Short mmCIF file of C-alpha atoms in Angstrom, two decimals:
data_model
loop_
_atom_site.label_atom_id
_atom_site.label_comp_id
_atom_site.label_asym_id
_atom_site.label_seq_id
_atom_site.Cartn_x
_atom_site.Cartn_y
_atom_site.Cartn_z
CA UNK A 670 -127.68 154.97 -4.79
CA UNK A 671 -127.21 158.59 -3.70
CA UNK A 672 -124.31 159.98 -1.78
CA UNK A 673 -124.83 160.17 2.02
CA UNK A 674 -125.36 163.66 3.35
CA UNK A 675 -122.30 165.11 4.99
CA UNK A 676 -122.52 167.01 8.25
CA UNK A 677 -121.46 170.65 7.78
CA UNK A 678 -117.95 171.36 9.00
CA UNK A 679 -119.16 174.01 11.48
CA UNK A 680 -121.49 171.58 13.22
CA UNK A 681 -118.77 168.94 13.45
CA UNK A 682 -116.35 171.40 15.02
CA UNK A 683 -119.01 172.49 17.51
CA UNK A 684 -119.78 168.91 18.51
CA UNK A 685 -116.12 168.05 18.97
CA UNK A 686 -115.58 171.18 21.10
CA UNK A 687 -118.63 170.41 23.28
CA UNK A 688 -117.47 166.80 23.71
CA UNK A 689 -113.98 167.95 24.67
CA UNK A 690 -115.37 170.32 27.33
CA UNK A 691 -117.63 167.58 28.72
CA UNK A 692 -114.76 165.07 28.91
CA UNK A 693 -112.49 167.63 30.58
CA UNK A 694 -115.05 168.45 33.27
CA UNK A 695 -115.86 164.79 33.89
CA UNK A 696 -112.22 163.71 34.03
CA UNK A 697 -111.26 166.35 36.62
CA UNK A 698 -114.10 165.39 38.96
CA UNK A 699 -114.38 169.04 40.03
CA UNK A 700 -117.44 170.44 41.77
CA UNK A 701 -119.26 173.49 40.42
CA UNK A 702 -117.59 175.74 42.99
CA UNK A 703 -114.13 174.44 42.08
CA UNK A 704 -114.78 175.03 38.39
CA UNK A 705 -115.90 178.61 38.98
CA UNK A 706 -112.81 179.31 41.10
CA UNK A 707 -110.67 178.68 37.98
CA UNK A 708 -107.70 177.57 40.08
CA UNK A 709 -108.07 180.29 42.72
CA UNK A 710 -107.23 178.83 46.16
CA UNK A 711 -110.04 178.46 48.67
CA UNK A 712 -109.67 181.21 51.26
CA UNK A 713 -110.82 181.52 54.88
CA UNK A 714 -111.53 185.27 54.99
CA UNK A 715 -114.24 187.50 53.45
CA UNK A 716 -111.46 189.45 51.75
CA UNK A 717 -110.26 186.27 50.02
CA UNK A 718 -113.83 185.61 48.84
CA UNK A 719 -114.10 189.12 47.40
CA UNK A 720 -110.87 188.64 45.45
CA UNK A 721 -112.08 185.23 44.25
CA UNK A 722 -115.29 186.79 42.95
CA UNK A 723 -113.30 189.38 40.99
CA UNK A 724 -111.07 186.62 39.62
CA UNK A 725 -114.04 184.47 38.57
CA UNK A 726 -115.82 187.23 36.64
CA UNK A 727 -112.55 188.41 35.08
CA UNK A 728 -111.85 184.91 33.77
CA UNK A 729 -115.44 184.53 32.52
CA UNK A 730 -115.17 187.85 30.67
CA UNK A 731 -111.83 186.78 29.17
CA UNK A 732 -113.31 183.44 28.06
CA UNK A 733 -116.29 185.17 26.42
CA UNK A 734 -113.97 187.48 24.49
CA UNK A 735 -111.74 184.52 23.60
CA UNK A 736 -114.73 182.44 22.43
CA UNK A 737 -115.90 185.27 20.16
CA UNK A 738 -112.41 185.70 18.69
CA UNK A 739 -111.95 181.95 18.22
CA UNK A 740 -115.40 181.65 16.60
CA UNK A 741 -114.58 184.45 14.14
CA UNK A 742 -111.22 182.86 13.31
CA UNK A 743 -112.71 179.39 12.75
CA UNK A 744 -115.69 180.77 10.84
CA UNK A 745 -113.40 182.73 8.52
CA UNK A 746 -111.01 179.80 8.07
CA UNK A 747 -113.81 177.31 7.35
CA UNK A 748 -116.29 179.28 5.25
CA UNK A 749 -113.97 181.70 3.47
CA UNK A 750 -111.14 179.43 2.43
CA UNK A 751 -110.37 179.08 -1.25
CA UNK A 752 -112.44 176.37 -2.92
CA UNK A 753 -110.77 173.52 -4.78
CA UNK A 754 -110.59 174.04 -8.53
CA UNK A 755 -111.46 177.73 -8.27
CA UNK A 756 -109.73 179.97 -10.76
CA UNK A 757 -107.09 182.37 -9.56
CA UNK A 758 -108.67 185.65 -8.51
CA UNK A 759 -107.54 188.88 -10.06
CA UNK A 760 -107.50 192.31 -8.43
CA UNK A 761 -111.08 192.88 -9.59
CA UNK A 762 -112.24 189.74 -7.71
CA UNK A 763 -110.98 190.73 -4.23
CA UNK A 764 -113.58 190.49 -1.45
CA UNK A 765 -115.02 193.61 0.09
CA UNK A 766 -112.38 195.60 2.00
CA UNK A 767 -112.94 197.07 5.48
CA UNK A 768 -109.73 198.96 6.22
CA UNK A 769 -111.45 202.33 5.79
CA UNK A 770 -114.73 201.43 7.49
CA UNK A 771 -115.11 204.23 10.08
CA UNK A 772 -117.95 202.62 12.14
CA UNK A 773 -115.98 199.38 12.39
CA UNK A 774 -112.80 201.21 13.46
CA UNK A 775 -114.70 203.16 16.11
CA UNK A 776 -116.25 199.93 17.38
CA UNK A 777 -112.86 198.20 17.70
CA UNK A 778 -111.53 201.16 19.72
CA UNK A 779 -114.54 202.00 21.89
CA UNK A 780 -115.46 198.45 22.95
CA UNK A 781 -111.98 197.51 24.30
CA UNK A 782 -111.81 200.88 26.08
CA UNK A 783 -115.14 200.19 27.80
CA UNK A 784 -113.96 196.71 28.78
CA UNK A 785 -110.75 198.08 30.31
CA UNK A 786 -112.70 200.76 32.23
CA UNK A 787 -115.13 198.17 33.62
CA UNK A 788 -112.27 195.89 34.66
CA UNK A 789 -110.46 198.81 36.29
CA UNK A 790 -113.61 199.85 38.19
CA UNK A 791 -114.23 196.41 39.69
CA UNK A 792 -110.53 195.92 40.45
CA UNK A 793 -110.34 199.26 42.26
CA UNK A 794 -113.52 198.68 44.27
CA UNK A 795 -112.43 195.17 45.28
CA UNK A 796 -108.98 196.43 46.30
CA UNK A 797 -110.64 199.19 48.35
CA UNK A 798 -112.79 196.64 50.19
CA UNK A 799 -109.87 194.26 50.82
CA UNK A 800 -107.65 197.04 52.21
CA UNK A 801 -110.41 198.77 54.17
CA UNK A 802 -109.72 199.27 57.89
CA UNK A 803 -112.28 199.65 60.64
CA UNK A 804 -111.48 202.26 63.29
CA UNK A 805 -111.86 199.91 66.27
CA UNK A 806 -110.74 196.33 65.44
CA UNK A 807 -111.59 193.58 67.91
CA UNK A 808 -108.02 192.25 68.08
CA UNK A 809 -104.73 194.00 67.38
CA UNK A 810 -101.52 192.00 66.92
CA UNK A 811 -98.04 193.45 66.46
CA UNK A 812 -96.19 191.15 64.06
CA UNK A 813 -92.43 191.52 64.47
CA UNK A 814 -90.22 189.72 61.93
CA UNK A 815 -86.54 189.03 62.45
CA UNK A 816 -83.90 186.72 61.00
CA UNK A 817 -85.26 184.06 61.01
CA UNK A 818 -88.44 183.93 63.03
CA UNK A 819 -91.49 185.80 64.28
CA UNK A 820 -92.81 187.48 67.41
CA UNK A 821 -96.52 188.15 67.95
CA UNK A 822 -97.56 190.75 70.55
CA UNK A 823 -101.20 191.14 71.55
CA UNK A 824 -102.41 194.67 72.28
CA UNK A 825 -105.22 195.72 74.63
CA UNK A 826 -106.19 195.36 78.27
CA UNK A 827 -107.42 191.79 77.75
CA UNK A 828 -103.86 190.73 76.85
CA UNK A 829 -102.13 192.54 79.72
CA UNK A 830 -100.39 190.51 82.41
CA UNK A 831 -100.45 191.49 86.10
CA UNK A 832 -96.91 192.90 85.79
CA UNK A 833 -98.08 195.27 83.02
CA UNK A 834 -96.42 193.48 80.10
CA UNK A 835 -98.37 192.37 77.04
CA UNK A 836 -98.88 188.73 76.03
CA UNK A 837 -96.42 187.76 73.30
CA UNK A 838 -95.23 184.64 71.48
CA UNK A 839 -91.69 184.31 70.11
CA UNK A 840 -90.57 181.54 67.79
CA UNK A 841 -87.27 179.73 68.09
CA UNK A 842 -85.25 177.27 66.03
CA UNK A 843 -86.86 174.47 68.03
CA UNK A 844 -90.48 175.66 68.10
CA UNK A 845 -92.77 177.14 65.45
CA UNK A 846 -94.56 180.25 66.82
CA UNK A 847 -98.34 180.02 67.07
CA UNK A 848 -100.45 183.06 66.22
CA UNK A 849 -103.73 182.27 67.96
CA UNK A 850 -106.67 184.33 66.68
CA UNK A 851 -110.47 184.35 67.06
CA UNK A 852 -112.90 183.60 64.26
CA UNK A 853 -115.53 186.09 63.05
CA UNK A 854 -113.74 189.05 64.63
CA UNK A 855 -111.98 191.99 62.99
CA UNK A 856 -108.24 191.49 63.38
CA UNK A 857 -105.60 194.11 62.68
CA UNK A 858 -102.02 193.05 61.91
CA UNK A 859 -99.31 195.68 62.47
CA UNK A 860 -96.15 194.61 60.70
CA UNK A 861 -92.56 195.57 61.48
CA UNK A 862 -89.09 194.10 60.89
CA UNK A 863 -86.06 194.47 63.13
CA UNK A 864 -83.50 193.88 60.37
CA UNK A 865 -84.14 193.17 56.66
CA UNK A 866 -87.31 193.06 54.56
CA UNK A 867 -89.52 190.04 55.27
CA UNK A 868 -93.01 189.22 54.03
CA UNK A 869 -96.08 188.09 56.00
CA UNK A 870 -98.01 185.48 54.01
CA UNK A 871 -100.74 183.03 54.98
CA UNK A 872 -101.81 181.15 51.81
CA UNK A 873 -105.39 180.67 53.07
CA UNK A 874 -105.70 184.45 53.49
CA UNK A 875 -104.81 184.89 49.78
CA UNK A 876 -102.97 188.00 50.93
CA UNK A 877 -99.32 188.92 51.32
CA UNK A 878 -97.66 192.07 52.62
CA UNK A 879 -94.00 193.04 52.97
CA UNK A 880 -92.67 193.55 56.49
CA UNK A 881 -90.32 196.53 56.43
CA UNK A 882 -87.89 197.92 58.97
CA UNK A 883 -89.00 201.43 59.99
CA UNK A 884 -92.17 201.37 57.84
CA UNK A 885 -92.93 205.02 58.72
CA UNK A 886 -89.66 206.19 57.18
CA UNK A 887 -90.36 204.07 54.09
CA UNK A 888 -93.84 205.58 53.74
CA UNK A 889 -95.32 202.08 53.79
CA UNK A 890 -98.78 201.02 54.90
CA UNK A 891 -97.63 198.47 57.44
CA UNK A 892 -101.00 197.17 58.64
CA UNK A 893 -104.06 195.39 57.30
CA UNK A 894 -107.25 193.86 58.65
CA UNK A 895 -109.29 190.75 58.03
CA UNK A 896 -111.56 188.28 59.77
CA UNK A 897 -111.32 184.50 59.72
CA UNK A 898 -114.44 182.53 58.75
CA UNK A 899 -113.73 179.18 60.37
CA UNK A 900 -111.63 177.38 62.94
CA UNK A 901 -108.48 175.63 61.83
CA UNK A 902 -104.70 175.61 61.58
CA UNK A 903 -103.11 177.49 58.67
CA UNK A 904 -99.42 177.65 57.83
CA UNK A 905 -97.79 181.06 57.55
CA UNK A 906 -94.55 181.84 55.73
CA UNK A 907 -92.03 184.53 55.00
CA UNK A 908 -92.40 185.17 51.26
CA UNK A 909 -89.36 187.42 50.84
CA UNK A 910 -85.82 186.05 50.48
CA UNK A 911 -84.30 187.30 53.72
CA UNK A 912 -81.17 185.22 54.34
CA UNK A 913 -79.76 181.80 55.08
CA UNK A 914 -82.79 180.29 56.84
CA UNK A 915 -85.50 182.14 54.91
CA UNK A 916 -87.12 178.90 53.74
CA UNK A 917 -87.84 177.78 57.32
CA UNK A 918 -89.13 181.11 58.64
CA UNK A 919 -92.61 179.70 59.17
CA UNK A 920 -95.37 180.22 61.70
CA UNK A 921 -98.88 178.89 62.22
CA UNK A 922 -102.20 180.70 62.52
CA UNK A 923 -104.49 178.87 64.93
CA UNK A 924 -108.06 180.13 64.52
CA UNK A 925 -110.33 179.39 67.50
CA UNK A 926 -113.92 180.28 68.25
CA UNK A 927 -114.27 183.50 70.29
CA UNK A 928 -114.98 181.66 73.55
CA UNK A 929 -111.91 179.43 73.13
CA UNK A 930 -109.81 182.46 72.18
CA UNK A 931 -110.91 184.34 75.32
CA UNK A 932 -110.01 181.29 77.40
CA UNK A 933 -106.61 181.07 75.69
CA UNK A 934 -105.81 184.75 76.26
CA UNK A 935 -106.88 184.52 79.91
CA UNK A 936 -104.53 181.57 80.43
CA UNK A 937 -101.70 183.53 78.77
CA UNK A 938 -102.04 186.26 81.41
CA UNK A 939 -101.90 183.76 84.29
CA UNK A 940 -98.81 182.30 85.97
CA UNK A 941 -97.95 178.65 85.49
CA UNK A 942 -97.75 177.02 88.92
CA UNK A 943 -94.99 174.62 87.80
CA UNK A 944 -92.65 177.14 86.20
CA UNK A 945 -93.54 180.28 88.13
CA UNK A 946 -93.71 182.15 84.82
CA UNK A 947 -96.66 183.23 82.63
CA UNK A 948 -98.11 180.44 80.51
CA UNK A 949 -96.56 180.08 77.08
CA UNK A 950 -98.73 179.54 74.01
CA UNK A 951 -98.17 175.78 74.09
CA UNK A 952 -98.87 175.54 77.85
CA UNK A 953 -102.09 177.54 77.53
CA UNK A 954 -103.35 175.44 74.61
CA UNK A 955 -102.42 172.15 76.31
CA UNK A 956 -104.42 173.07 79.41
CA UNK A 957 -107.51 173.88 77.33
CA UNK A 958 -107.83 170.26 76.13
CA UNK A 959 -110.02 170.88 73.06
CA UNK A 960 -108.61 168.33 70.63
CA UNK A 961 -106.39 169.05 67.65
CA UNK A 962 -107.37 172.73 67.64
CA UNK A 963 -105.62 173.02 70.99
CA UNK A 964 -102.52 171.09 69.99
CA UNK A 965 -99.65 172.75 71.90
CA UNK A 966 -97.37 172.73 68.86
CA UNK A 967 -97.74 173.55 65.18
CA UNK A 968 -99.46 170.89 63.07
CA UNK A 969 -98.92 172.48 59.62
CA UNK A 970 -95.12 172.81 59.63
CA UNK A 971 -92.10 171.58 61.57
CA UNK A 972 -88.96 173.23 62.95
CA UNK A 973 -85.75 173.00 60.97
CA UNK A 974 -82.56 171.66 62.50
CA UNK A 975 -80.18 174.63 62.37
CA UNK A 976 -77.17 172.60 63.47
CA UNK A 977 -74.95 172.69 60.36
CA UNK A 978 -72.95 169.66 61.54
CA UNK A 979 -76.11 167.56 61.23
CA UNK A 980 -76.13 168.06 57.48
CA UNK A 981 -73.28 166.91 55.23
CA UNK A 982 -72.83 166.85 51.51
CA UNK A 983 -72.59 163.06 51.48
CA UNK A 984 -75.95 162.70 53.23
#
């Protein structure tokens, strides 16, 4: 009775690796899009999509290089290991040496250089697209950060009240400020701080920029543009440690369709009959009555009780 044929080690390793990949993909329950994002958060702007594309192809390139390196390592370890019972090799039995192989050395220098240049090119072009600014944006918002809240001022004739002042929203310790914006429009954010350095960050934008006091004196580019793809409510945060209540310096971006946004801005320029003052953000949204999108208060984050007597070490 003959000995059963044994599967070559290389094939066994390949099968185990393929099985492991299959099990991993099945166990996560991820869709194809989620797999190709490689952990990159799902954004709501074209700029976020451009950065995700760069990230995806960068990871794929890294995995290809890694797979080639791993394959060479395993192939060498499996097929070039010392055989059992083989006699000790002397100096005359050494395998062929490659340390002075000029073509091989050139290859190992030129190929990585080309890879770095390609990665640099696509990184630079993506960064240029993400930071690109159109000369005439549809909406301009002055974002003013202060310890420990935000003020949003809308520029342009559409946001001008009868008394000549511009529509603005200021947050307080009892109310999260709402930055209401239109979808599918070019929006420019002009950032400025009145005290220390803050940071304007909306996770769904996949973009963060420091908010500096006197940005002109600091030679800082204090503005950026984007457009929002869909309606929704997205939490915004200060991402720079700025003082005692830094962790609660939140705001909310409320993205509305252009027609709803125009209605909102029109209401903000009108006087509230009950108060005799211009409509606040919450009053304007409440009067629009368009479901959760028009909720008068933030739905992604809550105010923080700043009364220190309400918090004790024992509780």
